[in-house]
Coordinates of N, CA and C in Angstrom, one line a residue:
Chain A
X1 N -4.5 12.0 17.2 CA -4.4 10.3 17.7 C -5.4 9.4 17.1
X2 N -4.4 8.2 17.2 CA -5.1 7.2 16.6 C -5.6 6.5 17.6
X3 N -7.1 6.2 17.7 CA -8.0 5.5 18.2 C -8.2 4.0 18.3
X4 N -7.4 3.5 16.9 CA -8.1 2.0 17.0 C -6.3 1.7 16.4
X5 N -5.6 0.4 16.7 CA -4.0 0.7 16.6 C -4.1 -0.8 16.9
X6 N -3.5 -1.0 15.9 CA -2.9 -2.1 15.6 C -0.9 -2.4 15.4
X7 N -0.4 -2.8 16.5 CA 1.2 -2.4 17.0 C 2.0 -3.4 16.3
X8 N 1.3 -4.2 15.3 CA 2.2 -5.0 14.8 C 2.3 -4.7 13.0
X9 N 3.2 -4.6 12.6 CA 3.0 -4.0 10.9 C 3.0 -5.5 10.3
X10 N 3.8 -6.3 10.8 CA 3.6 -7.7 10.0 C 3.4 -9.2 10.6
X11 N 3.5 -9.8 10.7 CA 3.1 -11.1 11.2 C 3.4 -12.7 10.3
X12 N 4.8 -13.5 10.8 CA 4.6 -14.3 9.9 C 4.2 -15.5 10.7
X13 N 3.5 -16.8 9.6 CA 3.2 -17.9 10.3 C 2.9 -18.6 9.8
X14 N 3.9 -19.7 9.9 CA 3.8 -21.2 9.1 C 2.1 -21.7 9.1
X15 N 2.3 -22.1 7.6 CA 1.0 -22.7 7.2 C 0.3 -24.0 8.1
X16 N -0.8 -24.1 8.1 CA -1.2 -24.5 9.3 C -1.4 -24.8 10.8
X17 N -1.0 -23.5 11.0 CA -0.5 -22.8 12.4 C -1.7 -22.0 12.7
X18 N -1.8 -21.6 14.0 CA -2.9 -20.1 14.2 C -2.5 -19.4 13.8
X19 N -2.9 -18.0 13.2 CA -2.6 -16.6 13.6 C -3.0 -15.8 14.6
X20 N -2.6 -15.3 14.8 CA -3.2 -14.5 15.7 C -3.5 -12.7 15.5
X21 N -4.2 -12.0 15.5 CA -3.7 -10.2 14.8 C -4.5 -9.6 16.5
X22 N -3.8 -8.8 16.7 CA -4.2 -7.6 17.9 C -5.1 -6.4 17.1
X23 N -5.4 -6.0 18.1 CA -6.1 -4.6 18.1 C -6.5 -4.0 19.1
X24 N -5.9 -2.7 19.1 CA -6.2 -2.2 20.7 C -7.3 -0.7 20.3
X25 N -8.1 -0.4 21.0 CA -8.7 1.2 20.5 C -8.7 1.9 21.8
X26 N -9.4 3.1 22.0 CA -9.0 3.9 22.7 C -10.6 4.4 23.2
X27 N -10.9 4.7 22.5 CA -12.4 5.4 22.2 C -13.5 4.3 22.7
X28 N -14.3 4.4 24.0 CA -15.1 3.4 24.4 C -16.3 4.3 24.2
X29 N -16.6 4.8 22.8 CA -18.1 4.7 22.7 C -17.7 3.9 20.8
X30 N -17.1 3.6 20.8 CA -17.2 2.1 19.5 C -17.8 1.5 20.2
X31 N -18.9 0.7 19.5 CA -19.7 -0.5 19.6 C -19.9 -1.2 18.3
X32 N -19.1 -1.5 17.4 CA -19.1 -2.2 16.6 C -17.7 -2.2 15.9
X33 N -17.0 -3.5 15.8 CA -16.1 -3.7 15.2 C -15.9 -5.1 14.4
X34 N -15.1 -4.6 13.4 CA -15.0 -5.6 12.4 C -13.7 -5.7 11.9
X35 N -13.2 -7.1 11.4 CA -11.9 -7.2 10.2 C -12.4 -6.7 9.0
X36 N -11.5 -6.5 8.4 CA -11.1 -6.5 6.9 C -10.2 -7.0 6.3
X37 N -9.6 -7.4 5.1 CA -8.7 -8.1 4.8 C -8.6 -7.6 3.1
X38 N -7.7 -6.9 3.0 CA -6.8 -6.1 2.4 C -5.3 -6.8 1.1
X39 N -6.4 -6.6 -0.1 CA -4.6 -6.8 -1.4 C -4.5 -5.6 -1.9
X40 N -3.2 -5.3 -1.8 CA -2.6 -4.2 -2.4 C -3.5 -3.8 -4.0
X41 N -3.8 -2.7 -3.9 CA -4.4 -1.8 -5.0 C -6.1 -2.3 -5.3
X42 N -6.6 -2.9 -4.4 CA -8.2 -2.8 -3.8 C -8.6 -2.8 -3.2
X43 N -10.1 -3.0 -3.0 CA -10.5 -2.8 -1.9 C -10.5 -3.6 -0.8
X44 N -10.9 -3.2 0.4 CA -10.9 -3.7 1.8 C -11.8 -5.2 1.7
X45 N -11.8 -6.4 1.6 CA -12.9 -7.4 1.6 C -13.5 -7.0 3.0
X46 N -14.7 -7.5 3.7 CA -15.2 -7.9 5.2 C -14.9 -9.3 5.1
X47 N -14.5 -9.9 6.3 CA -14.3 -10.7 6.9 C -15.1 -11.4 7.7
X48 N -15.1 -10.3 9.2 CA -15.9 -11.1 10.3 C -16.5 -9.9 11.0
X49 N -17.3 -9.6 12.0 CA -17.4 -8.4 12.8 C -17.8 -8.8 14.4
X50 N -17.9 -8.3 15.4 CA -18.7 -8.2 16.5 C -19.2 -7.3 17.2
X51 N -19.9 -7.5 17.7 CA -20.5 -6.0 18.7 C -20.0 -6.4 19.7
X52 N -20.4 -4.9 21.0 CA -19.8 -4.3 21.9 C -20.7 -5.8 23.4
X53 N -21.7 -6.1 22.2 CA -22.5 -6.9 23.8 C -22.4 -8.5 24.1
X54 N -21.2 -8.6 22.4 CA -20.8 -10.2 22.6 C -19.3 -10.1 23.2
X55 N -18.2 -11.0 23.4 CA -17.5 -11.8 23.3 C -16.2 -12.5 22.8
X56 N -17.3 -12.7 21.5 CA -16.7 -14.2 20.7 C -17.7 -13.9 18.9
X57 N -17.4 -14.5 18.7 CA -18.2 -14.7 17.1 C -17.1 -15.6 16.3
X58 N -17.3 -16.2 16.0 CA -16.5 -17.2 15.0 C -17.9 -17.2 13.5
X59 N -16.6 -17.6 12.4 CA -17.2 -17.6 11.3 C -15.9 -18.5 10.6
X60 N -16.7 -20.3 10.7 CA -15.7 -21.0 9.9 C -14.0 -20.8 10.7
X61 N -13.1 -20.4 9.6 CA -12.0 -20.1 10.0 C -11.5 -19.2 11.3
X62 N -12.3 -18.3 11.2 CA -11.9 -17.0 11.5 C -13.3 -17.3 13.1
X63 N -12.5 -16.4 13.6 CA -13.0 -16.1 15.4 C -12.7 -14.8 15.9
X64 N -13.1 -14.0 16.1 CA -13.2 -12.5 16.8 C -13.5 -12.3 18.0
X65 N -12.6 -12.1 19.1 CA -12.8 -12.1 20.1 C -12.6 -10.6 20.3
X66 N -13.9 -10.1 21.4 CA -13.4 -8.8 22.3 C -13.3 -8.6 23.6
X67 N -12.9 -8.0 24.2 CA -12.5 -7.9 25.7 C -12.5 -6.0 25.9
X68 N -13.6 -6.0 26.0 CA -14.0 -4.7 26.5 C -13.4 -3.9 27.4
X69 N -12.8 -4.7 28.9 CA -12.7 -3.8 29.7 C -11.1 -3.4 29.3
X70 N -10.6 -4.4 28.7 CA -9.0 -4.3 27.7 C -9.1 -3.4 26.4
X71 N -10.4 -2.9 26.7 CA -10.6 -2.6 24.7 C -9.5 -3.5 23.9
X72 N -9.7 -4.5 24.1 CA -8.9 -4.9 22.7 C -9.7 -6.0 22.1
X73 N -8.9 -6.4 21.3 CA -10.0 -7.1 20.4 C -8.8 -8.1 19.4
X74 N -8.7 -9.3 19.1 CA -8.3 -10.2 18.1 C -8.9 -10.5 17.5
X75 N -8.5 -11.3 16.0 CA -8.9 -12.2 14.8 C -7.7 -13.6 14.9
X76 N -8.8 -14.7 14.9 CA -7.7 -15.8 15.2 C -8.4 -16.1 14.0
X77 N -6.8 -17.1 13.1 CA -7.6 -17.9 12.2 C -6.7 -19.0 11.9
X78 N -7.4 -20.0 11.7 CA -7.2 -21.2 12.1 C -8.0 -22.9 11.0
X79 N -6.7 -23.3 10.8 CA -5.6 -23.3 10.4 C -5.3 -22.3 9.5
X80 N -4.3 -21.2 9.0 CA -3.7 -20.7 8.1 C -2.9 -21.1 7.0
X81 N -3.7 -20.7 5.9 CA -3.7 -21.1 4.6 C -2.9 -20.0 4.0
X82 N -1.9 -20.4 2.8 CA -1.6 -19.2 2.0 C -2.1 -18.4 1.6
X83 N -3.2 -18.6 0.9 CA -4.9 -17.9 0.7 C -4.8 -16.2 1.6
X84 N -4.3 -16.9 3.2 CA -4.3 -15.7 4.1 C -4.0 -14.8 3.9
X85 N -2.6 -15.0 3.4 CA -1.4 -13.7 3.4 C -2.0 -12.4 2.4
X86 N -1.8 -11.5 3.3 CA -3.0 -10.1 3.0 C -2.7 -9.0 4.3
X87 N -3.1 -8.3 4.4 CA -2.7 -6.9 5.0 C -4.5 -7.1 5.6
X88 N -4.6 -7.3 7.1 CA -5.5 -7.2 7.9 C -6.0 -6.0 8.5
X89 N -7.0 -5.1 8.3 CA -7.4 -4.1 8.7 C -8.2 -4.0 10.0
X90 N -8.3 -3.9 11.1 CA -9.2 -3.4 12.2 C -10.2 -2.4 12.1
X91 N -11.3 -2.8 12.6 CA -11.9 -1.2 12.3 C -13.3 -1.1 13.3
X92 N -13.4 0.2 13.7 CA -14.4 0.0 14.4 C -15.7 1.6 13.8
X93 N -16.7 1.5 14.7 CA -17.5 2.4 14.5 C -18.6 2.3 16.1
X94 N -19.0 3.8 16.3 CA -20.1 3.7 17.0 C -21.5 4.2 15.8
X95 N -22.4 4.0 16.4 CA -23.6 4.3 15.7 C -25.0 5.1 16.4
X96 N -24.7 6.2 15.6 CA -25.3 7.2 16.1 C -27.6 7.1 15.7
X97 N -27.6 8.0 16.2 CA -29.3 7.7 16.1 C -29.8 7.6 14.7
X98 N -28.8 8.5 14.0 CA -29.4 8.6 12.4 C -28.6 7.4 11.4
X99 N -28.1 6.7 12.0 CA -27.7 5.4 11.3 C -26.3 5.0 11.2
X100 N -25.8 4.3 10.5 CA -24.2 3.8 10.9 C -22.7 5.1 10.5
X101 N -22.1 5.0 11.9 CA -21.1 6.2 11.4 C -20.3 5.0 10.1
X102 N -19.4 6.1 9.6 CA -18.0 5.8 9.6 C -17.3 5.1 9.9
X103 N -16.2 4.2 9.5 CA -15.2 3.6 10.0 C -13.9 4.3 10.3
X104 N -13.3 3.7 11.4 CA -12.3 4.2 12.0 C -11.3 2.7 12.7
X105 N -10.3 3.1 10.9 CA -9.2 2.1 10.8 C -7.7 2.0 11.2
X106 N -7.2 0.9 11.9 CA -6.3 0.3 12.0 C -5.0 1.0 10.8
X107 N -3.9 0.8 10.9 CA -3.1 0.8 10.1 C -2.6 -0.6 9.3
X108 N -3.8 -1.3 10.1 CA -2.6 -3.1 9.3 C -2.1 -3.5 9.7
X109 N -2.1 -4.9 9.7 CA -1.1 -5.9 9.7 C -0.5 -6.6 8.5
X110 N 0.6 -6.5 8.4 CA 0.5 -7.7 7.1 C 0.9 -8.7 7.4
X111 N 0.1 -10.1 7.2 CA 0.0 -11.1 7.3 C 0.4 -11.9 6.3
X112 N 1.9 -13.0 6.7 CA 2.3 -13.6 5.9 C 2.2 -15.0 6.1
X113 N 1.4 -16.4 5.1 CA 1.9 -17.3 5.7 C 2.9 -18.1 4.7
X114 N 3.6 -18.4 5.6 CA 5.0 -19.4 4.9 C 4.5 -20.6 4.9
X115 N 4.7 -22.0 3.6 CA 4.4 -22.7 3.5 C 5.5 -24.0 4.3
Chain B
X1 N -23.5 -11.4 -3.8 CA -24.2 -10.1 -3.6 C -22.7 -8.7 -3.2
X2 N -23.9 -7.9 -2.5 CA -23.4 -6.6 -2.2 C -21.7 -6.0 -3.1
X3 N -22.0 -6.0 -4.0 CA -20.7 -5.8 -5.0 C -21.0 -4.4 -5.0
X4 N -19.3 -3.4 -4.7 CA -19.9 -2.1 -5.0 C -18.5 -1.7 -6.0
X5 N -19.0 -1.2 -7.3 CA -17.7 -0.7 -8.1 C -16.8 1.0 -7.9
X6 N -16.0 0.7 -8.8 CA -15.2 2.1 -8.8 C -14.7 2.5 -10.3
X7 N -15.3 3.7 -10.7 CA -14.4 4.0 -11.7 C -13.8 5.4 -11.9
X8 N -12.8 5.5 -12.5 CA -12.0 4.9 -12.6 C -11.0 4.3 -11.6
X9 N -10.3 3.1 -12.1 CA -9.5 2.5 -11.0 C -8.2 2.5 -10.9
X10 N -7.9 3.8 -11.9 CA -6.6 4.5 -12.0 C -6.6 6.2 -12.8
X11 N -6.2 6.9 -12.3 CA -6.4 8.1 -13.0 C -5.1 8.8 -12.5
X12 N -4.5 9.8 -13.9 CA -3.2 10.6 -13.8 C -3.8 11.8 -14.3
X13 N -3.3 12.5 -13.9 CA -3.8 14.0 -14.1 C -2.9 15.0 -14.0
X14 N -2.8 16.1 -14.4 CA -1.9 17.5 -13.9 C -2.6 18.2 -13.1
X15 N -2.1 18.9 -12.3 CA -1.5 19.6 -11.0 C -3.3 21.0 -11.9
X16 N -3.9 21.1 -10.8 CA -5.2 22.3 -11.6 C -6.2 21.9 -12.2
X17 N -6.4 20.2 -12.5 CA -7.6 20.1 -13.1 C -8.3 19.4 -11.8
X18 N -9.3 18.6 -12.4 CA -10.2 18.3 -11.5 C -10.3 16.9 -12.2
X19 N -10.8 16.4 -11.1 CA -10.9 14.8 -11.2 C -12.4 13.9 -10.3
X20 N -13.2 13.6 -11.4 CA -14.4 12.6 -10.9 C -13.6 11.7 -10.2
X21 N -14.8 10.5 -9.3 CA -14.3 9.3 -8.9 C -15.7 9.1 -8.9
X22 N -16.4 7.7 -10.0 CA -17.7 7.1 -9.1 C -18.2 6.0 -8.3
X23 N -18.5 5.7 -7.8 CA -18.7 4.5 -6.9 C -20.3 4.4 -6.8
X24 N -20.2 3.1 -7.2 CA -21.6 2.1 -7.7 C -22.1 1.1 -6.7
X25 N -23.2 0.7 -6.6 CA -23.4 -0.2 -5.5 C -24.2 -1.0 -6.5
X26 N -23.6 -1.9 -6.9 CA -24.6 -2.8 -8.5 C -25.7 -3.5 -7.9
X27 N -25.6 -4.7 -6.8 CA -26.7 -5.6 -6.8 C -27.7 -5.3 -5.8
X28 N -27.8 -3.6 -5.0 CA -28.3 -2.6 -3.8 C -28.4 -1.7 -3.8
X29 N -29.1 -1.1 -3.2 CA -29.4 0.0 -2.9 C -28.6 0.8 -1.3
X30 N -27.9 2.1 -1.2 CA -27.6 2.4 -0.3 C -27.8 3.8 -0.4
X31 N -28.3 3.9 0.9 CA -28.8 5.4 1.0 C -27.4 6.6 1.9
X32 N -26.6 5.4 2.4 CA -25.1 6.2 2.5 C -23.8 5.2 2.0
X33 N -23.5 6.2 1.6 CA -21.9 6.0 0.8 C -20.6 6.8 2.0
X34 N -19.3 5.8 1.7 CA -18.6 6.5 2.4 C -17.5 6.7 1.6
X35 N -16.4 8.0 1.7 CA -15.8 8.6 1.0 C -14.1 7.9 2.0
X36 N -12.9 7.1 1.1 CA -11.9 6.9 2.4 C -10.8 7.3 1.9
X37 N -9.7 7.8 2.5 CA -8.4 8.1 1.4 C -7.1 6.9 2.2
X38 N -6.4 6.3 1.5 CA -5.6 5.7 1.8 C -4.2 6.2 1.2
X39 N -3.4 6.4 2.3 CA -1.9 7.2 1.8 C -1.0 6.1 1.8
X40 N 0.2 5.8 1.6 CA 1.0 4.2 1.5 C 1.2 4.4 3.0
X41 N 0.9 2.8 3.3 CA 1.6 2.2 4.6 C 0.9 3.1 5.8
X42 N -0.6 3.5 5.4 CA -1.0 4.0 6.5 C -2.7 3.7 6.8
X43 N -3.3 4.0 6.9 CA -4.5 3.4 7.4 C -5.3 4.0 6.2
X44 N -7.0 3.6 6.4 CA -8.0 4.3 5.4 C -8.3 5.4 6.2
X45 N -8.7 6.8 6.2 CA -9.2 7.2 6.8 C -10.4 8.0 6.4
X46 N -11.5 8.3 6.7 CA -12.6 8.5 6.8 C -12.7 9.8 6.3
X47 N -13.3 10.2 5.1 CA -13.2 11.9 4.5 C -14.4 12.2 4.4
X48 N -15.3 11.6 4.1 CA -16.7 12.2 4.1 C -18.2 11.2 4.1
X49 N -19.2 10.8 4.4 CA -20.5 10.6 4.6 C -21.1 11.4 3.7
X50 N -21.7 10.3 2.5 CA -22.6 10.6 1.5 C -24.3 9.8 1.4
X51 N -24.9 11.0 1.7 CA -26.1 11.1 1.7 C -27.1 11.1 0.3
X52 N -27.7 10.1 0.0 CA -29.1 10.0 -1.2 C -29.3 11.5 -0.7
X53 N -29.7 12.3 -1.4 CA -30.3 13.9 -1.6 C -30.2 15.0 -0.2
X54 N -29.3 14.5 0.1 CA -28.3 15.5 1.1 C -27.0 15.5 1.1
X55 N -27.0 17.1 2.0 CA -25.1 16.8 1.4 C -24.7 16.3 2.5
X56 N -23.3 16.5 1.7 CA -22.3 15.6 2.3 C -22.1 15.8 3.9
X57 N -21.5 14.9 4.5 CA -21.3 15.3 6.2 C -19.5 15.3 5.6
X58 N -19.0 15.7 6.1 CA -17.3 15.8 5.7 C -16.6 15.8 6.6
X59 N -15.1 15.0 7.3 CA -14.3 15.1 8.5 C -13.8 15.9 8.8
X60 N -13.6 16.1 9.9 CA -12.8 17.4 10.4 C -11.3 17.6 9.4
X61 N -10.8 18.7 8.8 CA -9.5 18.6 8.0 C -9.8 18.1 6.6
X62 N -11.2 17.8 6.1 CA -11.7 17.7 4.6 C -12.2 18.7 4.3
X63 N -11.8 19.2 2.9 CA -12.2 20.6 2.9 C -13.5 20.3 1.4
X64 N -14.1 20.7 2.2 CA -15.5 20.5 1.2 C -15.5 20.6 0.0
X65 N -15.0 21.9 -0.4 CA -15.2 22.8 -1.3 C -14.1 22.2 -2.5
X66 N -12.8 21.3 -2.2 CA -11.9 20.9 -2.6 C -12.7 19.5 -3.4
X67 N -13.1 18.5 -2.3 CA -13.8 17.5 -2.5 C -15.3 17.6 -2.8
X68 N -16.0 17.6 -3.4 CA -17.1 18.1 -3.9 C -17.7 16.0 -4.1
X69 N -18.7 16.6 -3.2 CA -19.3 14.5 -3.3 C -20.8 14.9 -3.7
X70 N -21.2 14.0 -4.3 CA -22.6 14.2 -5.3 C -23.4 12.8 -5.0
X71 N -24.4 12.2 -4.1 CA -24.9 11.5 -4.0 C -26.5 11.2 -4.8
X72 N -26.6 11.5 -6.2 CA -27.2 11.7 -7.3 C -28.3 10.6 -7.0
X73 N -28.2 8.8 -6.6 CA -29.2 7.8 -6.9 C -28.9 7.1 -5.4
X74 N -29.7 6.2 -5.4 CA -29.4 5.0 -4.0 C -28.1 4.1 -4.5
X75 N -28.0 4.5 -6.0 CA -26.6 4.0 -6.5 C -25.3 4.4 -6.5
X76 N -25.5 5.4 -6.9 CA -24.6 5.7 -7.1 C -24.2 8.1 -6.4
X77 N -22.6 7.3 -6.0 CA -22.0 8.6 -5.6 C -20.7 8.8 -6.2
X78 N -20.8 10.3 -6.3 CA -19.5 11.2 -6.8 C -18.5 11.4 -6.0
X79 N -17.1 11.7 -6.0 CA -15.9 12.7 -5.7 C -15.3 13.0 -6.6
X80 N -15.5 14.5 -6.2 CA -14.6 15.0 -7.5 C -13.7 15.7 -6.9
X81 N -12.2 16.0 -7.4 CA -11.3 16.4 -6.8 C -11.1 17.4 -7.6
X82 N -11.4 18.8 -6.6 CA -11.2 20.2 -7.8 C -10.1 20.7 -7.6
X83 N -9.1 21.2 -8.5 CA -7.8 21.8 -9.2 C -6.8 20.4 -8.2
X84 N -6.9 19.9 -8.3 CA -6.0 18.8 -7.7 C -4.4 19.1 -7.8
X85 N -3.5 18.8 -6.3 CA -2.2 19.0 -6.5 C -1.6 18.2 -6.2
X86 N -0.4 17.7 -6.5 CA 0.1 16.5 -6.1 C -0.4 15.9 -4.6
X87 N 0.1 17.0 -4.0 CA -0.2 16.2 -2.5 C -2.0 15.4 -2.3
X88 N -2.5 15.6 -3.4 CA -3.9 14.8 -3.4 C -3.6 13.6 -3.4
X89 N -2.5 13.0 -4.1 CA -2.3 11.8 -5.3 C -2.4 10.9 -3.7
X90 N -3.5 10.1 -4.1 CA -3.5 8.6 -3.0 C -4.5 7.8 -3.5
X91 N -4.4 7.1 -2.3 CA -5.8 5.8 -3.1 C -7.3 5.9 -2.5
X92 N -8.0 6.5 -3.4 CA -9.5 6.8 -2.6 C -10.6 5.4 -3.0
X93 N -11.2 5.2 -1.6 CA -12.0 4.3 -1.4 C -13.2 4.7 -1.2
X94 N -14.6 3.9 -1.8 CA -15.7 4.2 -1.1 C -16.1 2.8 -0.7
X95 N -17.2 3.1 0.0 CA -17.9 2.0 0.8 C -19.6 2.5 0.7
X96 N -20.0 1.4 0.8 CA -21.5 1.7 0.6 C -22.0 0.4 1.7
X97 N -23.1 0.9 2.2 CA -23.8 0.3 3.5 C -25.0 -0.6 3.2
X98 N -24.6 -1.8 3.5 CA -25.9 -3.1 3.7 C -25.8 -3.8 4.4
X99 N -26.0 -3.9 5.6 CA -25.9 -3.9 7.1 C -24.7 -3.9 7.3
X100 N -23.5 -4.6 6.6 CA -22.0 -4.3 7.2 C -21.4 -3.3 5.9
X101 N -20.7 -2.9 5.5 CA -19.8 -1.7 4.6 C -19.0 -2.6 3.7
X102 N -19.8 -2.3 2.9 CA -18.6 -2.9 1.6 C -17.7 -2.5 0.6
X103 N -16.5 -2.1 0.2 CA -15.7 -1.5 0.0 C -15.6 -1.5 -1.5
X104 N -15.5 -0.5 -2.5 CA -15.2 -0.7 -4.0 C -13.2 -0.9 -4.2
X105 N -13.5 -0.9 -5.3 CA -11.9 -1.5 -5.3 C -10.9 -0.6 -5.4
X106 N -11.2 0.8 -5.3 CA -10.6 1.6 -5.0 C -10.2 2.7 -6.3
X107 N -9.5 3.9 -6.0 CA -9.1 4.7 -7.3 C -7.6 5.3 -6.9
X108 N -6.8 4.4 -7.7 CA -5.6 5.3 -7.7 C -5.1 6.3 -8.2
X109 N -4.7 7.6 -8.0 CA -5.2 8.9 -8.5 C -3.4 9.5 -8.5
X110 N -3.2 9.6 -9.0 CA -1.6 10.5 -9.4 C -1.8 11.6 -10.2
X111 N -1.6 12.4 -9.2 CA -1.7 14.2 -10.2 C -0.3 15.0 -10.2
X112 N 0.3 14.8 -11.4 CA 2.0 15.3 -11.7 C 2.0 16.6 -11.5

């Protein structure tokens, strides 16, 4: 059973417009959420994260929104640039008493920025 | 900062042989490293948590005798795929924790 779901395998957005990537989760024990960007045959690159005590975190062109009641988060990229074309993974974790747990990833959304 | 390397970046081996993959945190010390596996068009799946100086913790369904993990120092963890079979062919990625998890570039394993 997939605990982190990214229901859009791909998304095409025009350069300069806003890209919105969505993610849903089912495990209410998750308390920290992250977005990673990944190119083929490379490891994921950390983009932005959000704690469950917040509903928004912003870093430059990237903003992550968290709706705990809906168990939904989204990543907004504005304005979208050609270099943003990549696969974006949503990830979540719990925090056990001994330290951070491993991440649970969604299947990813392939973002394509069109010129 | 927070650079994680993996070696080798890709490896092809014969069925039945063992393959060792190294994961290093280059500019920080990591008491905890994680090993993930990604099959084509799938998400990254956590295989195990590697703790320096203690035994690794494996996720359900991951055979600890097949995937040997050694966290020899605060900057090095190794994953050895023993008696590799074609179904072990995958993209193996490690991460090291420094506030957030920073990932290595991955190792593409192909078992013939």
